[in-house]
Amino acid sequence: MKRKITKKISIGNIPIGGGSPIIVQSMLKTHPENPQETLNQAMALKKAGCELIRIALPQEDTCNIIPFLKNGIDTPIIGDIHFNHKIAIKAMELGIDAIRINPGTINNVRKVKEVVLVAKDTKTPIRIGLNTGSIEKRILKKYPRPCADAMVESALYYVKFFEDLGWRELKVSLKASDIYQTVDAYKKFSEQCDYPLHIGITEAGPIFSGAIKSAIGIGILLYEGIGDTIRVSLTGNPVYEVTAAYHILRDLGLRKRGINIISCPTCGRCKTNIFDIVADFEKEVDHFETNLNVAIMGCEVNGPGEAKEADIGIAFGANKAVLFSRGNIIKTGIPKEMAKDILKEEIYNMTV
């Protein structure tokens, strides 16, 4: 994969574009009128590895949470604004690290101009965030229905609009809940413009199906070299969004973070409850940042042979287990009930 080199901007202390690592983003799902609950969720996202945190700001008053969040966490905060441009202005005046606006929901060029001028004064980066469900009315007069071309036309118009006003600290997104529309829009925009792109499939769905749908769409774009920040949009705890994002990046070789579990699907040869062992093990190591390939295999066929690339692994026999590393058995005769704890101890020794 050869990444497209885009313009480089910064949100807080996070570099975006210009060949910087692809950044993982998520969104708070608490109500901003509950500051402590919101901060707690932000801290949980940071612990999971989230590098940019977006917060919905539905009214001007909800902007008052911004100083509280910035005092409580050092992860950059992005304000998500729709309809009322004055919310964007107040958020920037209160020190938000970046804002996301959708010109289609503001739907007024004069108001968008006001936002840009304040962004220049406060040096606040802006994401021009377009969705098929909220394209400007003037653009939709040209197209029979929302589509990739409509999003691209709108995005290019506003990029030039912002540039003409002298503000270039921009990031762009062109999302749909349809994979084909999303990929089409990003590819067409990327061919014509080199601002950094935030990619994702919007409203992807529940955790299981939404993660699969997101992995397909985001994976296609990343394979094409497109994307500088990503969000996996799921109906559920936002920590799952971060976990899924890192799985996508790790499996494509673009970021190395956390434990990569290699586990067999099991079959009639397996004499151990691998399902529960793997599920418990995954929960116990999900906070590890060091990247390791760890194998948990159900029989001598799959382990260590088929998992020989694992940094460390365990393979279960009928009564005992063996510990192996890079295809070589390093310990035998391990009681099955002790195997998981021994594996965790080995991982700990490798990460300290």
Short mmCIF file of C-alpha atoms in Angstrom, two decimals:
data_model
loop_
_atom_site.label_atom_id
_atom_site.label_comp_id
_atom_site.label_asym_id
_atom_site.label_seq_id
_atom_site.Cartn_x
_atom_site.Cartn_y
_atom_site.Cartn_z
CA MET A 1 0.00 0.00 0.00
CA LYS A 2 1.31 3.42 -0.93
CA ARG A 3 -0.40 6.19 1.02
CA LYS A 4 -1.31 9.40 -0.71
CA ILE A 5 0.66 12.24 0.89
CA THR A 6 -1.78 14.95 1.89
CA LYS A 7 -1.33 18.40 3.37
CA LYS A 8 -0.24 18.33 7.00
CA ILE A 9 -2.30 19.98 9.72
CA SER A 10 -2.35 19.64 13.51
CA ILE A 11 -5.23 19.24 15.94
CA GLY A 12 -3.87 20.02 19.38
CA ASN A 13 -0.59 18.14 19.52
CA ILE A 14 -1.65 15.52 16.97
CA PRO A 15 -0.19 15.79 13.44
CA ILE A 16 -2.57 14.75 10.67
CA GLY A 17 -1.71 14.10 7.06
CA GLY A 18 1.64 14.62 5.40
CA GLY A 19 2.62 11.00 5.97
CA SER A 20 1.83 11.06 9.71
CA PRO A 21 0.43 7.87 11.28
CA ILE A 22 -3.27 7.28 10.65
CA ILE A 23 -5.07 8.64 13.70
CA VAL A 24 -7.91 6.87 15.53
CA GLN A 25 -10.94 8.96 16.44
CA SER A 26 -14.20 8.28 18.27
CA MET A 27 -17.16 10.25 19.56
CA LEU A 28 -18.57 10.75 23.03
CA LYS A 29 -22.07 9.34 23.50
CA THR A 30 -22.92 10.89 26.85
CA HIS A 31 -24.98 14.06 27.16
CA PRO A 32 -22.76 17.16 27.44
CA GLU A 33 -25.00 18.48 30.21
CA ASN A 34 -23.49 15.76 32.42
CA PRO A 35 -19.83 16.89 32.58
CA GLN A 36 -18.44 14.19 34.87
CA GLU A 37 -20.04 11.31 33.00
CA THR A 38 -18.74 12.82 29.76
CA LEU A 39 -15.22 13.19 31.14
CA ASN A 40 -15.30 9.61 32.42
CA GLN A 41 -16.15 8.35 28.95
CA ALA A 42 -13.44 10.53 27.42
CA MET A 43 -10.90 9.01 29.81
CA ALA A 44 -12.09 5.50 28.90
CA LEU A 45 -11.59 6.35 25.23
CA LYS A 46 -8.09 7.66 25.90
CA LYS A 47 -7.20 4.48 27.79
CA ALA A 48 -8.38 2.44 24.80
CA GLY A 49 -6.03 4.42 22.53
CA CYS A 50 -8.36 7.07 21.11
CA GLU A 51 -6.29 10.00 19.82
CA LEU A 52 -9.02 12.48 18.85
CA ILE A 53 -12.33 12.77 20.70
CA ARG A 54 -15.39 14.38 19.12
CA ILE A 55 -18.29 15.75 21.13
CA ALA A 56 -21.74 16.78 19.91
CA LEU A 57 -22.63 20.36 20.83
CA PRO A 58 -26.38 20.67 20.17
CA GLN A 59 -26.87 24.08 21.83
CA GLU A 60 -24.71 27.10 22.65
CA ASP A 61 -24.95 26.36 26.37
CA THR A 62 -23.44 22.91 25.92
CA CYS A 63 -20.19 24.60 24.87
CA ASN A 64 -19.62 25.39 28.54
CA ILE A 65 -18.33 21.83 28.99
CA ILE A 66 -15.29 22.56 26.80
CA PRO A 67 -13.01 24.14 29.48
CA PHE A 68 -13.97 21.35 31.92
CA LEU A 69 -12.98 18.64 29.44
CA LYS A 70 -9.76 20.34 28.43
CA ASN A 71 -8.75 20.65 32.08
CA GLY A 72 -9.52 17.00 32.71
CA ILE A 73 -7.93 15.30 29.68
CA ASP A 74 -5.13 16.14 27.26
CA THR A 75 -6.61 14.35 24.24
CA PRO A 76 -7.69 16.94 21.64
CA ILE A 77 -11.43 17.65 21.60
CA ILE A 78 -13.37 18.27 18.38
CA GLY A 79 -16.74 20.01 18.53
CA ASP A 80 -19.46 18.60 16.26
CA ILE A 81 -21.79 21.38 15.12
CA HIS A 82 -24.93 21.31 12.98
CA PHE A 83 -27.57 23.91 12.04
CA ASN A 84 -26.52 26.79 14.34
CA HIS A 85 -23.25 28.41 13.28
CA LYS A 86 -23.13 30.40 16.53
CA ILE A 87 -22.38 27.16 18.40
CA ALA A 88 -19.24 26.77 16.31
CA ILE A 89 -18.19 30.33 17.08
CA LYS A 90 -18.73 29.93 20.82
CA ALA A 91 -16.87 26.60 20.86
CA MET A 92 -13.86 28.17 19.18
CA GLU A 93 -13.91 31.13 21.56
CA LEU A 94 -13.88 28.67 24.49
CA GLY A 95 -10.78 26.92 23.17
CA ILE A 96 -12.05 23.81 21.36
CA ASP A 97 -9.15 22.09 19.56
CA ALA A 98 -11.07 21.72 16.27
CA ILE A 99 -14.60 21.81 14.93
CA ARG A 100 -16.56 19.73 12.46
CA ILE A 101 -19.23 21.52 10.46
CA ASN A 102 -21.53 20.29 7.72
CA PRO A 103 -22.31 23.10 5.27
CA GLY A 104 -25.44 21.21 4.27
CA THR A 105 -27.01 21.59 7.72
CA ILE A 106 -25.92 25.22 8.15
CA ASN A 107 -27.10 25.81 4.56
CA ASN A 108 -26.10 29.48 4.51
CA VAL A 109 -22.89 30.74 2.90
CA ARG A 110 -22.82 33.96 4.96
CA LYS A 111 -23.00 32.01 8.21
CA VAL A 112 -20.29 29.60 7.09
CA LYS A 113 -18.12 32.62 6.29
CA GLU A 114 -18.56 33.89 9.87
CA VAL A 115 -17.33 30.53 11.15
CA VAL A 116 -14.27 30.60 8.90
CA LEU A 117 -13.27 34.11 9.97
CA VAL A 118 -13.42 33.14 13.66
CA ALA A 119 -11.44 30.00 12.88
CA LYS A 120 -8.73 32.20 11.36
CA ASP A 121 -8.67 34.44 14.44
CA THR A 122 -8.56 31.52 16.90
CA LYS A 123 -6.42 29.30 14.64
CA THR A 124 -8.95 26.46 14.92
CA PRO A 125 -8.77 23.60 12.39
CA ILE A 126 -12.04 22.71 10.67
CA ARG A 127 -13.34 19.42 9.30
CA ILE A 128 -15.70 19.90 6.40
CA GLY A 129 -17.89 16.91 7.11
CA LEU A 130 -20.34 15.87 4.41
CA ASN A 131 -22.95 13.10 4.56
CA THR A 132 -25.29 11.93 1.81
CA GLY A 133 -28.19 12.59 4.17
CA SER A 134 -27.50 16.31 4.51
CA ILE A 135 -26.20 17.70 1.23
CA GLU A 136 -26.92 21.38 0.52
CA LYS A 137 -30.18 22.18 -1.19
CA ARG A 138 -28.44 24.07 -4.02
CA ILE A 139 -26.35 20.99 -4.84
CA LEU A 140 -29.35 18.66 -4.76
CA LYS A 141 -31.05 20.78 -7.44
CA LYS A 142 -28.46 19.41 -9.85
CA TYR A 143 -28.69 15.74 -8.83
CA PRO A 144 -31.83 13.59 -8.69
CA ARG A 145 -30.77 12.09 -5.35
CA PRO A 146 -27.86 12.26 -2.86
CA CYS A 147 -24.77 10.63 -4.34
CA ALA A 148 -20.99 10.57 -4.30
CA ASP A 149 -20.68 13.20 -7.05
CA ALA A 150 -22.92 15.59 -5.09
CA MET A 151 -20.74 15.23 -2.00
CA VAL A 152 -17.55 15.75 -3.99
CA GLU A 153 -18.91 18.87 -5.68
CA SER A 154 -19.98 20.34 -2.35
CA ALA A 155 -16.65 19.52 -0.68
CA LEU A 156 -14.58 21.05 -3.49
CA TYR A 157 -16.74 24.17 -3.42
CA TYR A 158 -16.21 24.70 0.28
CA VAL A 159 -12.50 23.91 0.18
CA LYS A 160 -12.09 26.75 -2.33
CA PHE A 161 -14.46 28.93 -0.31
CA PHE A 162 -12.32 28.46 2.80
CA GLU A 163 -9.09 28.97 0.87
CA ASP A 164 -10.38 32.21 -0.63
CA LEU A 165 -11.01 33.43 2.91
CA GLY A 166 -7.42 32.53 3.83
CA TRP A 167 -7.99 29.43 5.97
CA ARG A 168 -6.32 26.16 5.03
CA GLU A 169 -6.22 24.18 8.29
CA LEU A 170 -8.79 21.81 6.86
CA LYS A 171 -9.74 18.16 6.94
CA VAL A 172 -12.53 16.67 4.82
CA SER A 173 -14.93 13.73 5.11
CA LEU A 174 -17.49 12.42 2.61
CA LYS A 175 -19.50 9.69 4.29
CA ALA A 176 -22.48 7.54 3.42
CA SER A 177 -23.94 4.46 5.07
CA ASP A 178 -23.51 2.74 1.70
CA ILE A 179 -20.00 1.35 1.15
CA TYR A 180 -19.96 1.91 -2.63
CA GLN A 181 -21.06 5.56 -2.37
CA THR A 182 -18.52 6.22 0.34
CA VAL A 183 -15.58 4.68 -1.50
CA ASP A 184 -16.59 6.40 -4.74
CA ALA A 185 -16.78 9.80 -3.08
CA TYR A 186 -13.42 9.55 -1.32
CA LYS A 187 -11.61 8.26 -4.42
CA LYS A 188 -13.00 11.04 -6.62
CA PHE A 189 -12.22 13.74 -4.08
CA SER A 190 -8.74 12.38 -3.42
CA GLU A 191 -7.92 12.60 -7.13
CA GLN A 192 -8.72 16.32 -7.14
CA CYS A 193 -7.62 17.60 -3.73
CA ASP A 194 -4.84 16.87 -1.26
CA TYR A 195 -6.33 17.97 2.05
CA PRO A 196 -6.24 15.25 4.74
CA LEU A 197 -9.23 12.94 4.83
CA HIS A 198 -11.19 11.57 7.75
CA ILE A 199 -12.69 8.26 6.59
CA GLY A 200 -15.45 5.99 7.81
CA ILE A 201 -18.84 4.51 7.00
CA THR A 202 -21.47 6.64 8.70
CA GLU A 203 -24.26 5.00 10.71
CA ALA A 204 -22.66 1.60 10.08
CA GLY A 205 -24.96 -0.18 12.54
CA PRO A 206 -24.70 -2.44 15.62
CA ILE A 207 -21.35 -3.56 16.97
CA PHE A 208 -21.00 -6.85 15.09
CA SER A 209 -22.43 -6.00 11.68
CA GLY A 210 -21.28 -2.37 11.87
CA ALA A 211 -17.68 -3.38 12.53
CA ILE A 212 -17.74 -5.71 9.51
CA LYS A 213 -19.29 -3.07 7.26
CA SER A 214 -16.80 -0.46 8.46
CA ALA A 215 -13.85 -2.80 8.01
CA ILE A 216 -14.83 -3.41 4.39
CA GLY A 217 -15.29 0.26 3.50
CA ILE A 218 -12.39 1.64 5.52
CA GLY A 219 -10.18 -1.26 4.46
CA ILE A 220 -10.79 -0.59 0.75
CA LEU A 221 -9.91 3.08 1.17
CA LEU A 222 -6.80 2.40 3.24
CA TYR A 223 -5.64 -0.17 0.70
CA GLU A 224 -5.98 2.54 -1.94
CA GLY A 225 -3.77 4.81 0.19
CA ILE A 226 -6.66 7.07 1.20
CA GLY A 227 -7.25 8.19 4.78
CA ASP A 228 -5.48 10.18 7.48
CA THR A 229 -7.89 9.70 10.40
CA ILE A 230 -10.54 7.02 10.88
CA ARG A 231 -13.64 6.38 12.93
CA VAL A 232 -15.62 3.16 13.11
CA SER A 233 -19.19 4.38 13.75
CA LEU A 234 -21.05 1.82 15.85
CA THR A 235 -24.29 1.77 17.81
CA GLY A 236 -22.72 0.93 21.14
CA ASN A 237 -19.97 1.79 23.59
CA PRO A 238 -17.45 4.04 21.78
CA VAL A 239 -14.55 2.04 23.23
CA TYR A 240 -15.57 -0.70 20.76
CA GLU A 241 -15.12 1.83 17.96
CA VAL A 242 -11.51 2.41 19.00
CA THR A 243 -10.84 -1.32 19.37
CA ALA A 244 -12.27 -2.02 15.91
CA ALA A 245 -10.25 0.82 14.37
CA TYR A 246 -6.99 -0.54 15.71
CA HIS A 247 -7.86 -4.03 14.49
CA ILE A 248 -8.36 -2.64 10.98
CA LEU A 249 -5.11 -0.67 11.06
CA ARG A 250 -3.14 -3.53 12.61
CA ASP A 251 -4.40 -6.14 10.18
CA LEU A 252 -3.41 -3.91 7.26
CA GLY A 253 0.03 -3.32 8.79
CA LEU A 254 -0.58 0.42 9.21
CA ARG A 255 -0.43 0.69 13.02
CA LYS A 256 1.05 -1.70 15.56
CA ARG A 257 -0.75 -1.56 18.89
CA GLY A 258 -2.03 -4.19 21.29
CA ILE A 259 -2.24 -7.97 21.40
CA ASN A 260 -3.13 -9.68 18.14
CA ILE A 261 -4.80 -12.97 19.09
CA ILE A 262 -4.32 -15.87 16.70
CA SER A 263 -6.83 -18.57 17.68
CA CYS A 264 -8.18 -21.62 15.93
CA PRO A 265 -11.91 -21.89 15.14
CA THR A 266 -11.85 -25.35 16.81
CA CYS A 267 -13.20 -28.61 15.45
CA GLY A 268 -13.78 -32.20 16.57
CA ARG A 269 -10.09 -32.61 17.45
CA CYS A 270 -10.31 -29.97 20.18
CA LYS A 271 -10.61 -31.31 23.74
CA THR A 272 -10.60 -27.90 25.48
CA ASN A 273 -13.12 -25.08 25.80
CA ILE A 274 -11.18 -22.65 23.59
CA PHE A 275 -14.22 -20.40 23.19
CA ASP A 276 -14.24 -19.30 26.84
CA ILE A 277 -10.46 -19.24 27.16
CA VAL A 278 -10.06 -16.90 24.19
CA ALA A 279 -12.97 -14.66 25.26
CA ASP A 280 -11.59 -14.29 28.79
CA PHE A 281 -8.05 -13.80 27.56
CA GLU A 282 -9.09 -11.06 25.15
CA LYS A 283 -10.75 -9.10 27.97
CA GLU A 284 -7.71 -9.48 30.22
CA VAL A 285 -5.19 -8.15 27.69
CA ASP A 286 -7.24 -5.46 25.92
CA HIS A 287 -5.34 -2.69 27.76
CA PHE A 288 -1.90 -3.81 26.53
CA GLU A 289 -0.28 -1.32 24.15
CA THR A 290 2.74 -3.43 23.16
CA ASN A 291 2.14 -5.22 19.89
CA LEU A 292 2.51 -9.00 20.10
CA ASN A 293 1.09 -11.92 18.13
CA VAL A 294 -0.30 -14.38 20.69
CA ALA A 295 -1.68 -17.79 19.69
CA ILE A 296 -4.23 -19.91 21.54
CA MET A 297 -4.68 -23.18 19.69
CA GLY A 298 -6.90 -26.18 20.37
CA CYS A 299 -4.77 -29.07 19.18
CA GLU A 300 -1.38 -30.21 17.89
CA VAL A 301 -2.43 -29.68 14.25
CA ASN A 302 -2.97 -25.93 14.55
CA GLY A 303 -0.34 -25.23 17.17
CA PRO A 304 2.48 -24.60 17.02
CA GLY A 305 2.69 -25.47 13.31
CA GLU A 306 0.01 -23.20 11.81
CA ALA A 307 0.75 -20.51 14.40
CA LYS A 308 4.51 -20.61 14.01
CA GLU A 309 4.69 -16.84 13.36
CA ALA A 310 3.27 -16.08 16.82
CA ASP A 311 5.60 -14.37 19.29
CA ILE A 312 4.21 -16.60 22.03
CA GLY A 313 1.43 -19.15 22.16
CA ILE A 314 -0.21 -22.06 23.89
CA ALA A 315 -1.48 -25.28 22.30
CA PHE A 316 -3.81 -27.63 24.15
CA GLY A 317 -3.69 -31.41 24.02
CA ALA A 318 -6.14 -33.82 25.61
CA ASN A 319 -4.79 -33.32 29.16
CA LYS A 320 -1.82 -30.97 28.97
CA ALA A 321 -0.72 -27.88 27.07
CA VAL A 322 2.55 -26.75 25.50
CA LEU A 323 4.02 -23.27 25.34
CA PHE A 324 5.70 -22.26 22.10
CA SER A 325 7.40 -19.25 20.54
CA ARG A 326 8.00 -18.71 16.82
CA GLY A 327 7.13 -22.32 16.12
CA ASN A 328 9.48 -23.76 18.74
CA ILE A 329 8.12 -25.56 21.82
CA ILE A 330 9.66 -24.02 24.93
CA LYS A 331 7.67 -25.71 27.69
CA THR A 332 5.67 -28.93 27.84
CA GLY A 333 3.42 -30.75 30.31
CA ILE A 334 1.55 -27.63 31.42
CA PRO A 335 -1.67 -28.45 33.34
CA LYS A 336 -4.58 -27.17 31.26
CA GLU A 337 -6.01 -25.13 34.13
CA MET A 338 -2.70 -23.24 34.48
CA ALA A 339 -2.04 -22.65 30.79
CA LYS A 340 -3.77 -19.29 30.43
CA ASP A 341 -2.02 -17.80 33.49
CA ILE A 342 1.37 -19.04 32.28
CA LEU A 343 0.72 -17.48 28.88
CA LYS A 344 -0.19 -14.16 30.50
CA GLU A 345 2.97 -14.29 32.62
CA GLU A 346 5.09 -14.84 29.51
CA ILE A 347 3.40 -11.91 27.79
CA TYR A 348 4.01 -9.70 30.79
CA ASN A 349 7.70 -10.65 30.79
CA MET A 350 7.91 -9.76 27.11
CA THR A 351 6.29 -6.34 27.55
CA VAL A 352 8.09 -4.99 30.65
#
